mmCIF file of C-alpha atoms in Angstrom:
data_model
loop_
_atom_site.group_PDB
_atom_site.id
_atom_site.type_symbol
_atom_site.label_atom_id
_atom_site.label_comp_id
_atom_site.label_asym_id
_atom_site.label_seq_id
_atom_site.Cartn_x
_atom_site.Cartn_y
_atom_site.Cartn_z
ATOM 1 C CA MET C 1 14.872 -2.874 -5.135
ATOM 2 C CA SER C 2 17.495 0.007 -5.006
ATOM 3 C CA GLY C 3 20.964 -1.212 -6.156
ATOM 4 C CA SER C 4 22.475 0.488 -3.142
ATOM 5 C CA GLU C 5 20.932 -1.745 -0.558
ATOM 6 C CA SER C 6 22.440 -5.075 0.595
ATOM 7 C CA VAL C 7 20.420 -8.100 0.492
ATOM 8 C CA THR C 8 20.912 -10.510 3.597
ATOM 9 C CA PRO C 9 19.612 -14.025 2.963
ATOM 10 C CA GLY C 10 16.488 -14.614 5.149
ATOM 11 C CA SER C 11 16.470 -11.290 6.704
ATOM 12 C CA LEU C 12 13.140 -9.987 7.504
ATOM 13 C CA ILE C 13 14.192 -6.269 6.704
ATOM 14 C CA ASP C 14 14.684 -7.573 3.277
ATOM 15 C CA LEU C 15 11.412 -9.378 2.891
ATOM 16 C CA LEU C 16 9.404 -6.445 4.143
ATOM 17 C CA ARG C 17 11.558 -4.252 1.863
ATOM 18 C CA GLN C 18 10.800 -6.539 -1.144
ATOM 19 C CA ARG C 19 6.801 -6.725 -0.306
ATOM 20 C CA ILE C 20 6.599 -3.083 -0.262
ATOM 21 C CA ILE C 21 8.714 -2.281 -3.493
ATOM 22 C CA GLY C 22 6.883 -5.250 -5.206
ATOM 23 C CA ALA C 23 3.413 -3.981 -4.437
ATOM 24 C CA ILE C 24 4.332 -0.475 -5.621
ATOM 25 C CA SER C 25 6.444 -1.434 -8.836
ATOM 26 C CA THR C 26 3.963 -3.803 -10.122
ATOM 27 C CA ALA C 27 0.740 -2.147 -9.551
ATOM 28 C CA THR C 28 0.572 -0.041 -12.794
ATOM 29 C CA ALA C 29 2.375 -1.158 -16.014
ATOM 30 C CA PRO C 30 6.180 -0.766 -16.368
ATOM 31 C CA GLY C 31 7.605 2.625 -17.136
ATOM 32 C CA LYS C 32 4.000 4.619 -15.966
ATOM 33 C CA TRP C 33 4.394 7.198 -13.446
ATOM 34 C CA ARG C 34 2.224 7.030 -10.094
ATOM 35 C CA VAL C 35 1.356 8.366 -6.693
ATOM 36 C CA VAL C 36 1.907 6.688 -3.267
ATOM 37 C CA VAL C 37 -0.440 7.462 -0.707
ATOM 38 C CA ALA C 38 -0.082 6.214 2.786
ATOM 39 C CA ASP C 39 -1.634 6.743 6.266
ATOM 40 C CA ARG C 40 0.809 7.422 9.299
ATOM 41 C CA PRO C 41 0.992 3.798 10.648
ATOM 42 C CA ALA C 42 1.615 2.510 7.044
ATOM 43 C CA LEU C 43 4.233 5.257 6.309
ATOM 44 C CA LYS C 44 5.983 4.425 9.389
ATOM 45 C CA ILE C 45 6.465 0.642 8.379
ATOM 46 C CA VAL C 46 7.603 1.869 4.933
ATOM 47 C CA SER C 47 10.120 4.236 6.045
ATOM 48 C CA SER C 48 11.456 1.739 8.664
ATOM 49 C CA VAL C 49 13.055 -0.469 5.990
ATOM 50 C CA LEU C 50 13.085 1.948 2.728
ATOM 51 C CA GLN C 51 14.603 5.630 2.075
ATOM 52 C CA MET C 52 12.757 7.975 0.125
ATOM 53 C CA HIS C 53 14.785 7.581 -2.888
ATOM 54 C CA SER C 54 14.206 3.763 -3.087
ATOM 55 C CA VAL C 55 10.520 4.339 -3.134
ATOM 56 C CA LEU C 56 10.707 7.279 -5.938
ATOM 57 C CA GLU C 57 12.866 5.147 -8.279
ATOM 58 C CA GLN C 58 9.876 3.151 -8.582
ATOM 59 C CA ASN C 59 8.470 5.453 -11.065
ATOM 60 C CA VAL C 60 6.885 7.186 -7.965
ATOM 61 C CA VAL C 61 6.060 11.035 -8.594
ATOM 62 C CA THR C 62 5.452 11.996 -4.782
ATOM 63 C CA ILE C 63 4.391 10.176 -1.617
ATOM 64 C CA GLN C 64 1.528 11.767 0.000
ATOM 65 C CA LEU C 65 -0.064 11.450 3.515
ATOM 66 C CA ILE C 66 -3.744 10.638 3.208
ATOM 67 C CA THR C 67 -4.725 12.417 6.382
ATOM 68 C CA ARG C 68 -3.385 16.017 4.572
ATOM 69 C CA ASN C 69 -4.746 18.163 2.048
ATOM 70 C CA ARG C 70 -3.187 16.477 -1.364
ATOM 71 C CA GLN C 71 -2.538 17.732 -4.536
ATOM 72 C CA PRO C 72 -4.653 15.879 -7.223
ATOM 73 C CA TYR C 73 -3.221 14.005 -9.960
ATOM 74 C CA PRO C 74 -6.237 13.048 -12.074
ATOM 75 C CA ASP C 75 -4.097 11.591 -14.875
ATOM 76 C CA MET C 76 -1.957 9.183 -12.783
ATOM 77 C CA ASP C 77 -2.737 6.010 -10.868
ATOM 78 C CA ALA C 78 -2.665 5.982 -6.802
ATOM 79 C CA VAL C 79 -0.991 3.254 -5.071
ATOM 80 C CA TYR C 80 -2.295 3.270 -1.462
ATOM 81 C CA ILE C 81 -0.626 1.363 1.390
ATOM 82 C CA LEU C 82 -2.934 1.572 4.324
ATOM 83 C CA VAL C 83 -3.877 0.014 7.723
ATOM 84 C CA PRO C 84 -7.004 -1.841 7.271
ATOM 85 C CA CYS C 85 -9.397 0.584 9.069
ATOM 86 C CA ALA C 86 -12.474 2.603 8.764
ATOM 87 C CA ASP C 87 -10.871 5.881 8.972
ATOM 88 C CA SER C 88 -8.575 5.036 5.858
ATOM 89 C CA ILE C 89 -11.580 3.538 3.805
ATOM 90 C CA SER C 90 -13.756 6.517 4.021
ATOM 91 C CA ARG C 91 -10.751 8.726 2.761
ATOM 92 C CA VAL C 92 -10.321 6.400 -0.322
ATOM 93 C CA ILE C 93 -13.722 6.775 -0.993
ATOM 94 C CA ASP C 94 -13.937 10.441 -0.555
ATOM 95 C CA ASP C 95 -10.843 10.733 -3.032
ATOM 96 C CA PHE C 96 -13.323 9.620 -5.646
ATOM 97 C CA ARG C 97 -16.215 11.752 -4.738
ATOM 98 C CA VAL C 98 -19.815 11.511 -6.622
ATOM 99 C CA ASP C 99 -22.723 13.926 -6.257
ATOM 100 C CA SER C 100 -25.374 12.369 -4.157
ATOM 101 C CA ARG C 101 -28.069 13.687 -6.242
ATOM 102 C CA THR C 102 -27.052 12.693 -9.751
ATOM 103 C CA GLY C 103 -24.596 10.035 -9.182
ATOM 104 C CA GLU C 104 -22.117 11.749 -11.324
ATOM 105 C CA LEU C 105 -18.311 12.058 -10.751
ATOM 106 C CA GLN C 106 -17.823 15.427 -8.566
ATOM 107 C CA HIS C 107 -14.370 14.972 -7.534
ATOM 108 C CA ARG C 108 -11.458 12.687 -8.653
ATOM 109 C CA LYS C 109 -7.907 12.923 -7.183
ATOM 110 C CA TYR C 110 -6.378 10.176 -9.403
ATOM 111 C CA ALA C 111 -6.954 8.167 -12.267
ATOM 112 C CA ARG C 112 -7.401 4.707 -10.532
ATOM 113 C CA ALA C 113 -6.633 3.320 -7.206
ATOM 114 C CA HIS C 114 -4.525 0.247 -6.298
ATOM 115 C CA LEU C 115 -5.128 -0.551 -2.669
ATOM 116 C CA PHE C 116 -2.750 -2.476 -0.323
ATOM 117 C CA PHE C 117 -3.469 -3.118 3.349
ATOM 118 C CA THR C 118 -0.786 -3.632 5.852
ATOM 119 C CA GLY C 119 -3.021 -6.486 7.471
ATOM 120 C CA ALA C 120 -6.299 -8.475 6.806
ATOM 121 C CA LEU C 121 -9.200 -6.617 5.418
ATOM 122 C CA SER C 122 -12.400 -7.236 7.350
ATOM 123 C CA ASP C 123 -15.466 -8.380 5.234
ATOM 124 C CA THR C 124 -17.281 -5.378 6.474
ATOM 125 C CA LEU C 125 -14.759 -2.767 5.360
ATOM 126 C CA LEU C 126 -14.257 -4.798 1.884
ATOM 127 C CA ALA C 127 -17.976 -4.777 1.411
ATOM 128 C CA HIS C 128 -18.027 -1.163 2.119
ATOM 129 C CA LEU C 129 -15.645 -0.593 -0.381
ATOM 130 C CA ARG C 130 -17.532 -2.536 -3.146
ATOM 131 C CA SER C 131 -20.796 -0.913 -2.494
ATOM 132 C CA SER C 132 -19.073 2.714 -2.551
ATOM 133 C CA PRO C 133 -19.107 4.772 -5.585
ATOM 134 C CA ALA C 134 -15.295 4.813 -5.649
ATOM 135 C CA ALA C 135 -15.350 1.068 -6.548
ATOM 136 C CA ARG C 136 -15.510 1.547 -10.306
ATOM 137 C CA TYR C 137 -11.904 3.335 -10.011
ATOM 138 C CA ILE C 138 -10.520 0.634 -7.892
ATOM 139 C CA LYS C 139 -8.225 -1.344 -9.842
ATOM 140 C CA ALA C 140 -6.899 -3.992 -7.246
ATOM 141 C CA VAL C 141 -7.129 -4.613 -3.567
ATOM 142 C CA ALA C 142 -4.512 -6.758 -1.739
ATOM 143 C CA GLU C 143 -3.425 -7.626 1.705
ATOM 144 C CA LEU C 144 0.423 -7.356 2.255
ATOM 145 C CA TYR C 145 0.838 -8.742 5.871
ATOM 146 C CA ILE C 146 3.754 -6.251 6.700
ATOM 147 C CA GLU C 147 2.361 -5.268 10.307
ATOM 148 C CA TYR C 148 5.598 -5.672 12.031
ATOM 149 C CA ASN C 149 8.687 -3.878 12.963
ATOM 150 C CA PRO C 150 11.987 -5.921 12.079
ATOM 151 C CA ILE C 151 14.746 -4.001 14.185
ATOM 152 C CA GLU C 152 17.354 -6.561 13.065
ATOM 153 C CA SER C 153 17.518 -9.015 10.119
ATOM 154 C CA ARG C 154 16.314 -11.740 12.492
ATOM 155 C CA VAL C 155 14.614 -9.653 15.198
ATOM 156 C CA PHE C 156 11.431 -8.096 15.100
ATOM 157 C CA LEU C 157 8.746 -6.490 17.328
ATOM 158 C CA THR C 158 5.405 -7.075 17.443
ATOM 159 C CA THR C 159 4.563 -3.988 20.476
ATOM 160 C CA PRO C 160 0.886 -3.999 20.486
ATOM 161 C CA SER C 161 0.842 -0.835 22.837
ATOM 162 C CA GLU C 162 2.967 1.759 24.617
ATOM 163 C CA GLN C 163 2.977 -0.616 28.014
ATOM 164 C CA PRO C 164 2.418 -4.129 26.871
ATOM 165 C CA PHE C 165 4.045 -5.719 30.041
ATOM 166 C CA TYR C 166 1.449 -3.884 32.276
ATOM 167 C CA ALA C 167 -1.253 -4.769 29.914
ATOM 168 C CA LEU C 168 -0.689 -8.344 30.016
ATOM 169 C CA TYR C 169 0.343 -9.106 33.499
ATOM 170 C CA SER C 170 -1.026 -6.160 35.674
ATOM 171 C CA PRO C 171 -4.081 -7.053 37.811
ATOM 172 C CA HIS C 172 -5.390 -3.650 37.271
ATOM 173 C CA ALA C 173 -5.416 -4.021 33.276
ATOM 174 C CA LEU C 174 -7.399 -7.125 32.619
ATOM 175 C CA ASN C 175 -9.553 -5.109 30.263
ATOM 176 C CA LEU C 176 -6.630 -4.391 27.866
ATOM 177 C CA VAL C 177 -5.324 -7.997 27.714
ATOM 178 C CA SER C 178 -7.540 -9.153 24.781
ATOM 179 C CA ARG C 179 -6.877 -5.824 22.875
ATOM 180 C CA ASP C 180 -2.873 -6.354 23.209
ATOM 181 C CA LEU C 181 -3.029 -10.114 22.444
ATOM 182 C CA ASP C 182 -5.204 -9.623 19.362
ATOM 183 C CA ALA C 183 -3.002 -7.006 18.022
ATOM 184 C CA ALA C 184 0.339 -8.863 18.856
ATOM 185 C CA ALA C 185 -1.278 -11.867 17.114
ATOM 186 C CA ASP C 186 -1.836 -9.834 14.081
ATOM 187 C CA ARG C 187 1.510 -8.648 13.614
ATOM 188 C CA LEU C 188 3.055 -12.418 14.290
ATOM 189 C CA LEU C 189 0.570 -13.407 11.627
ATOM 190 C CA SER C 190 2.454 -11.101 9.156
ATOM 191 C CA VAL C 191 5.638 -12.264 9.969
ATOM 192 C CA ILE C 192 4.559 -15.742 9.214
ATOM 193 C CA VAL C 193 3.219 -14.726 6.076
ATOM 194 C CA SER C 194 6.025 -12.920 4.838
ATOM 195 C CA LEU C 195 8.178 -15.968 5.840
ATOM 196 C CA GLY C 196 6.103 -18.221 3.604
ATOM 197 C CA ILE C 197 5.809 -20.832 6.396
ATOM 198 C CA ARG C 198 3.094 -23.226 7.592
ATOM 199 C CA PRO C 199 3.677 -23.713 11.155
ATOM 200 C CA TYR C 200 3.027 -26.042 13.951
ATOM 201 C CA ILE C 201 2.103 -23.813 16.955
ATOM 202 C CA ARG C 202 3.517 -24.986 20.127
ATOM 203 C CA TYR C 203 3.426 -22.873 23.561
ATOM 204 C CA TYR C 204 4.554 -22.647 26.964
ATOM 205 C CA ARG C 205 2.287 -23.110 30.048
ATOM 206 C CA PRO C 206 3.515 -22.633 33.509
ATOM 207 C CA LEU C 207 2.969 -25.366 36.012
ATOM 208 C CA SER C 208 1.141 -23.170 38.124
ATOM 209 C CA SER C 209 -1.173 -21.500 35.605
ATOM 210 C CA ALA C 210 -4.918 -20.399 34.926
ATOM 211 C CA PRO C 211 -7.001 -18.810 32.071
ATOM 212 C CA TYR C 212 -7.589 -15.274 32.711
ATOM 213 C CA GLU C 213 -11.392 -16.143 33.706
ATOM 214 C CA ALA C 214 -10.607 -18.093 36.662
ATOM 215 C CA LEU C 215 -7.748 -15.504 37.667
ATOM 216 C CA GLU C 216 -10.066 -12.363 37.648
ATOM 217 C CA PRO C 217 -11.623 -12.685 40.972
ATOM 218 C CA SER C 218 -8.540 -12.944 42.893
ATOM 219 C CA LEU C 219 -6.448 -10.488 40.821
ATOM 220 C CA MET C 220 -9.243 -7.791 41.066
ATOM 221 C CA SER C 221 -8.775 -8.167 44.771
ATOM 222 C CA GLY C 222 -4.952 -7.861 45.011
ATOM 223 C CA TYR C 223 -1.940 -9.209 43.119
ATOM 224 C CA GLY C 224 -0.536 -10.835 45.840
ATOM 225 C CA THR C 225 -3.515 -13.110 46.373
ATOM 226 C CA ALA C 226 -3.085 -14.747 42.987
ATOM 227 C CA THR C 227 -1.727 -18.214 43.262
ATOM 228 C CA ALA C 228 -1.606 -18.910 39.624
ATOM 229 C CA CYS C 229 0.181 -17.185 36.366
ATOM 230 C CA PRO C 230 -2.229 -16.104 33.620
ATOM 231 C CA ARG C 231 -1.652 -18.310 30.520
ATOM 232 C CA ILE C 232 -0.069 -15.491 28.110
ATOM 233 C CA ALA C 233 1.661 -18.002 25.668
ATOM 234 C CA GLU C 234 -1.562 -20.235 25.536
ATOM 235 C CA SER C 235 -3.823 -17.273 24.697
ATOM 236 C CA MET C 236 -1.485 -15.841 22.260
ATOM 237 C CA ALA C 237 -1.132 -19.234 20.541
ATOM 238 C CA ALA C 238 -5.033 -20.047 20.185
ATOM 239 C CA LEU C 239 -5.251 -16.352 18.440
ATOM 240 C CA ILE C 240 -2.346 -17.126 16.245
ATOM 241 C CA GLN C 241 -3.816 -20.440 15.093
ATOM 242 C CA GLN C 242 -7.384 -18.958 14.564
ATOM 243 C CA LYS C 243 -5.755 -15.994 12.427
ATOM 244 C CA LEU C 244 -3.786 -18.607 10.347
ATOM 245 C CA ASN C 245 -7.083 -20.674 9.761
ATOM 246 C CA ASP C 246 -8.783 -17.648 8.721
ATOM 247 C CA TYR C 247 -5.856 -16.824 6.539
ATOM 248 C CA TYR C 248 -5.686 -20.328 4.828
ATOM 249 C CA SER C 249 -9.291 -20.531 4.400
ATOM 250 C CA HIS C 250 -9.052 -17.141 2.541
ATOM 251 C CA GLU C 251 -6.289 -18.067 0.191
ATOM 252 C CA SER C 252 -7.772 -21.478 -0.404
ATOM 253 C CA ASN C 253 -10.688 -19.362 -2.034
ATOM 254 C CA THR C 254 -8.442 -17.495 -4.291
ATOM 255 C CA ASP C 255 -6.689 -18.158 -7.383
ATOM 256 C CA ASN C 256 -3.252 -17.921 -5.665
ATOM 257 C CA SER C 257 -2.176 -21.505 -5.356
ATOM 258 C CA THR C 258 1.255 -20.420 -3.973
ATOM 259 C CA LYS C 259 -0.093 -19.485 -0.709
ATOM 260 C CA ARG C 260 -2.449 -22.572 -0.044
ATOM 261 C CA PRO C 261 -1.071 -24.452 3.040
ATOM 262 C CA GLU C 262 -0.077 -27.411 1.361
ATOM 263 C CA THR C 263 2.503 -25.718 -0.789
ATOM 264 C CA LEU C 264 4.016 -23.746 2.170
ATOM 265 C CA THR C 265 7.347 -24.875 4.131
ATOM 266 C CA PRO C 266 6.676 -26.560 7.300
ATOM 267 C CA SER C 267 7.992 -25.091 10.542
ATOM 268 C CA VAL C 268 7.346 -24.836 14.102
ATOM 269 C CA VAL C 269 6.543 -21.633 16.145
ATOM 270 C CA ILE C 270 7.249 -21.760 19.787
ATOM 271 C CA VAL C 271 5.126 -19.114 21.966
ATOM 272 C CA LEU C 272 6.625 -18.196 25.260
ATOM 273 C CA ASP C 273 5.953 -15.440 27.795
ATOM 274 C CA ARG C 274 7.986 -13.673 30.288
ATOM 275 C CA SER C 275 7.207 -16.146 32.958
ATOM 276 C CA VAL C 276 9.515 -18.470 31.474
ATOM 277 C CA ASP C 277 12.593 -16.176 32.159
ATOM 278 C CA LEU C 278 12.158 -13.803 34.624
ATOM 279 C CA TYR C 279 15.932 -13.040 35.452
ATOM 280 C CA SER C 280 17.165 -11.455 32.057
ATOM 281 C CA PRO C 281 15.501 -8.103 32.395
ATOM 282 C CA LEU C 282 17.351 -7.723 35.864
ATOM 283 C CA LEU C 283 20.476 -8.735 34.298
ATOM 284 C CA HIS C 284 23.275 -6.394 32.589
ATOM 285 C CA GLU C 285 24.540 -7.732 29.386
ATOM 286 C CA PHE C 286 28.187 -6.903 28.573
ATOM 287 C CA THR C 287 27.603 -6.739 24.650
ATOM 288 C CA TYR C 288 28.333 -3.823 22.606
ATOM 289 C CA GLN C 289 24.712 -3.190 21.807
ATOM 290 C CA ALA C 290 23.742 -3.304 25.573
ATOM 291 C CA LEU C 291 26.356 -0.729 26.446
ATOM 292 C CA VAL C 292 25.396 1.569 23.498
ATOM 293 C CA HIS C 293 21.718 1.644 24.750
ATOM 294 C CA ASP C 294 22.795 2.038 28.345
ATOM 295 C CA LEU C 295 25.061 5.096 28.035
ATOM 296 C CA ILE C 296 23.795 6.807 25.123
ATOM 297 C CA ASP C 297 20.307 8.588 24.462
ATOM 298 C CA LEU C 298 19.271 7.061 20.971
ATOM 299 C CA ASP C 299 16.716 8.690 19.057
ATOM 300 C CA GLY C 300 14.013 6.234 18.084
ATOM 301 C CA GLY C 301 16.446 3.423 19.371
ATOM 302 C CA ASN C 302 19.086 3.598 16.595
ATOM 303 C CA THR C 303 19.911 7.304 16.025
ATOM 304 C CA TYR C 304 22.777 9.021 17.781
ATOM 305 C CA THR C 305 22.900 12.719 17.655
ATOM 306 C CA TYR C 306 26.081 14.610 18.288
ATOM 307 C CA THR C 307 28.224 17.966 17.734
ATOM 308 C CA LEU C 308 31.128 18.155 15.376
ATOM 309 C CA GLU C 309 33.517 20.903 15.084
ATOM 310 C CA SER C 310 34.357 22.034 11.484
ATOM 311 C CA THR C 311 37.869 23.182 10.401
ATOM 312 C CA ASP C 312 36.900 26.978 11.000
ATOM 313 C CA GLY C 313 35.771 26.176 14.531
ATOM 314 C CA GLN C 314 32.286 26.301 14.134
ATOM 315 C CA SER C 315 29.917 23.654 15.601
ATOM 316 C CA GLN C 316 27.329 21.843 13.855
ATOM 317 C CA SER C 317 25.114 18.798 14.620
ATOM 318 C CA ALA C 318 25.645 15.386 12.918
ATOM 319 C CA GLU C 319 23.887 12.075 13.128
ATOM 320 C CA ALA C 320 24.936 8.352 13.108
ATOM 321 C CA GLU C 321 22.529 5.574 12.336
ATOM 322 C CA LEU C 322 23.030 2.503 14.129
ATOM 323 C CA SER C 323 21.735 0.357 11.378
ATOM 324 C CA GLU C 324 22.670 -3.211 10.103
ATOM 325 C CA GLN C 325 21.743 -1.686 6.502
ATOM 326 C CA LYS C 326 23.985 1.502 6.825
ATOM 327 C CA ASP C 327 26.474 0.370 9.418
ATOM 328 C CA PRO C 328 28.470 -2.748 8.594
ATOM 329 C CA ILE C 329 30.580 -2.260 11.740
ATOM 330 C CA TRP C 330 27.791 -1.969 13.821
ATOM 331 C CA LYS C 331 26.109 -5.139 12.332
ATOM 332 C CA GLN C 332 29.432 -6.988 12.845
ATOM 333 C CA LEU C 333 30.192 -6.064 16.308
ATOM 334 C CA ARG C 334 26.804 -5.312 18.161
ATOM 335 C CA HIS C 335 26.601 -8.737 19.826
ATOM 336 C CA TRP C 336 30.066 -9.090 20.874
ATOM 337 C CA ASN C 337 31.293 -8.821 24.500
ATOM 338 C CA ILE C 338 32.674 -5.164 24.909
ATOM 339 C CA SER C 339 36.260 -6.318 25.589
ATOM 340 C CA GLU C 340 36.466 -8.022 22.254
ATOM 341 C CA VAL C 341 34.961 -5.047 20.565
ATOM 342 C CA SER C 342 37.439 -2.500 22.378
ATOM 343 C CA GLN C 343 40.281 -4.494 20.816
ATOM 344 C CA THR C 344 38.816 -4.982 17.368
ATOM 345 C CA LEU C 345 38.069 -1.375 17.234
ATOM 346 C CA ALA C 346 41.418 -0.421 18.000
ATOM 347 C CA ASP C 347 42.809 -2.512 15.356
ATOM 348 C CA LYS C 348 40.408 -1.174 12.863
ATOM 349 C CA PHE C 349 41.553 2.234 13.808
ATOM 350 C CA GLU C 350 45.284 1.270 13.524
ATOM 351 C CA LYS C 351 44.741 0.009 10.043
ATOM 352 C CA LEU C 352 43.109 3.100 8.902
ATOM 353 C CA LEU C 353 45.770 4.914 10.115
ATOM 354 C CA LYS C 354 48.306 2.681 8.388
ATOM 355 C CA ASP C 355 46.320 2.648 5.004
ATOM 356 C CA ASN C 356 45.746 6.448 5.088
ATOM 357 C CA PHE C 357 49.007 8.645 4.991
ATOM 358 C CA GLY C 358 46.891 11.864 5.530
ATOM 359 C CA MET C 359 45.457 10.666 8.818
ATOM 360 C CA GLN C 360 48.891 9.633 10.030
ATOM 361 C CA ALA C 361 50.471 13.231 9.236
ATOM 362 C CA ALA C 362 47.156 14.769 11.054
ATOM 363 C CA LYS C 363 47.898 12.472 13.909
ATOM 364 C CA GLN C 364 51.539 13.495 14.306
ATOM 365 C CA VAL C 365 50.661 17.333 14.294
#
């Protein structure tokens, strides 16, 4: 990890960063140069917690997008970070192409491949890799379980689609429920694996509830006729437990004894859905973070673009990233009440003026 990046104990951001850097730095022999290849979803995960220079510091020559035409590095190993899907697998195989008639190597982009997947790789895709001509050049295959978005050290998103609330609760989107629940469960599994815990899954069931199968006839005829709430939390809990069982079964069949269930820290995961609290989305919070999101248009949810005027009168664009890794004041004040923040910022500004004689003179002018 780069020495310029601070570490917060128990931080999901740091856990994700460590897993990615660990994969890149240990894939090849120490001191040996390598290439990192990623697909767009995986690259988005990497860039959410790591700056470019932090990756390049791991003896990485360049970072390449797997969907683009790439410069070959036949004398260097490639570290692939990919979503476990058929398209990415096909592109890896294509990087080590052989002649279909002779079976001889026709094209090789890299010396060897070290494959790291963001989530669980299916047996079907693994078998496809093993039976491909590229198999002889694949040095390692591993699952990182990094499919989640840590927006704060202890807050993460498992957003399965662009409109998850609609997909889970609308009577007109029943065909989307299973897809979104499964995607969210995969992301929650990544968090659990990253934390190294063995959870007991508990969930909330509304007093008036029913499984989707029972709800479907009444819901399809109109939402107003429904008398029960769908069991979102219960369905999610069942999926998480199923995926955890599959994960434990897989790890028990490997030599990695540190990941077996009996060696992990016992914990409790409580699964809730919006029906447990219908009022919070309608209330206005008076925290600094809520105020910023209400009043300022943030690019990507955390970057504020504004205009500065230079000493020669020229205007130039500038950016401020509201990130706990880069902005200690934001990290300290974001959850405070706005009245407390206002006074604290005024005190900090006065102290800055007091400690900086140049700023005092500029203020007087």
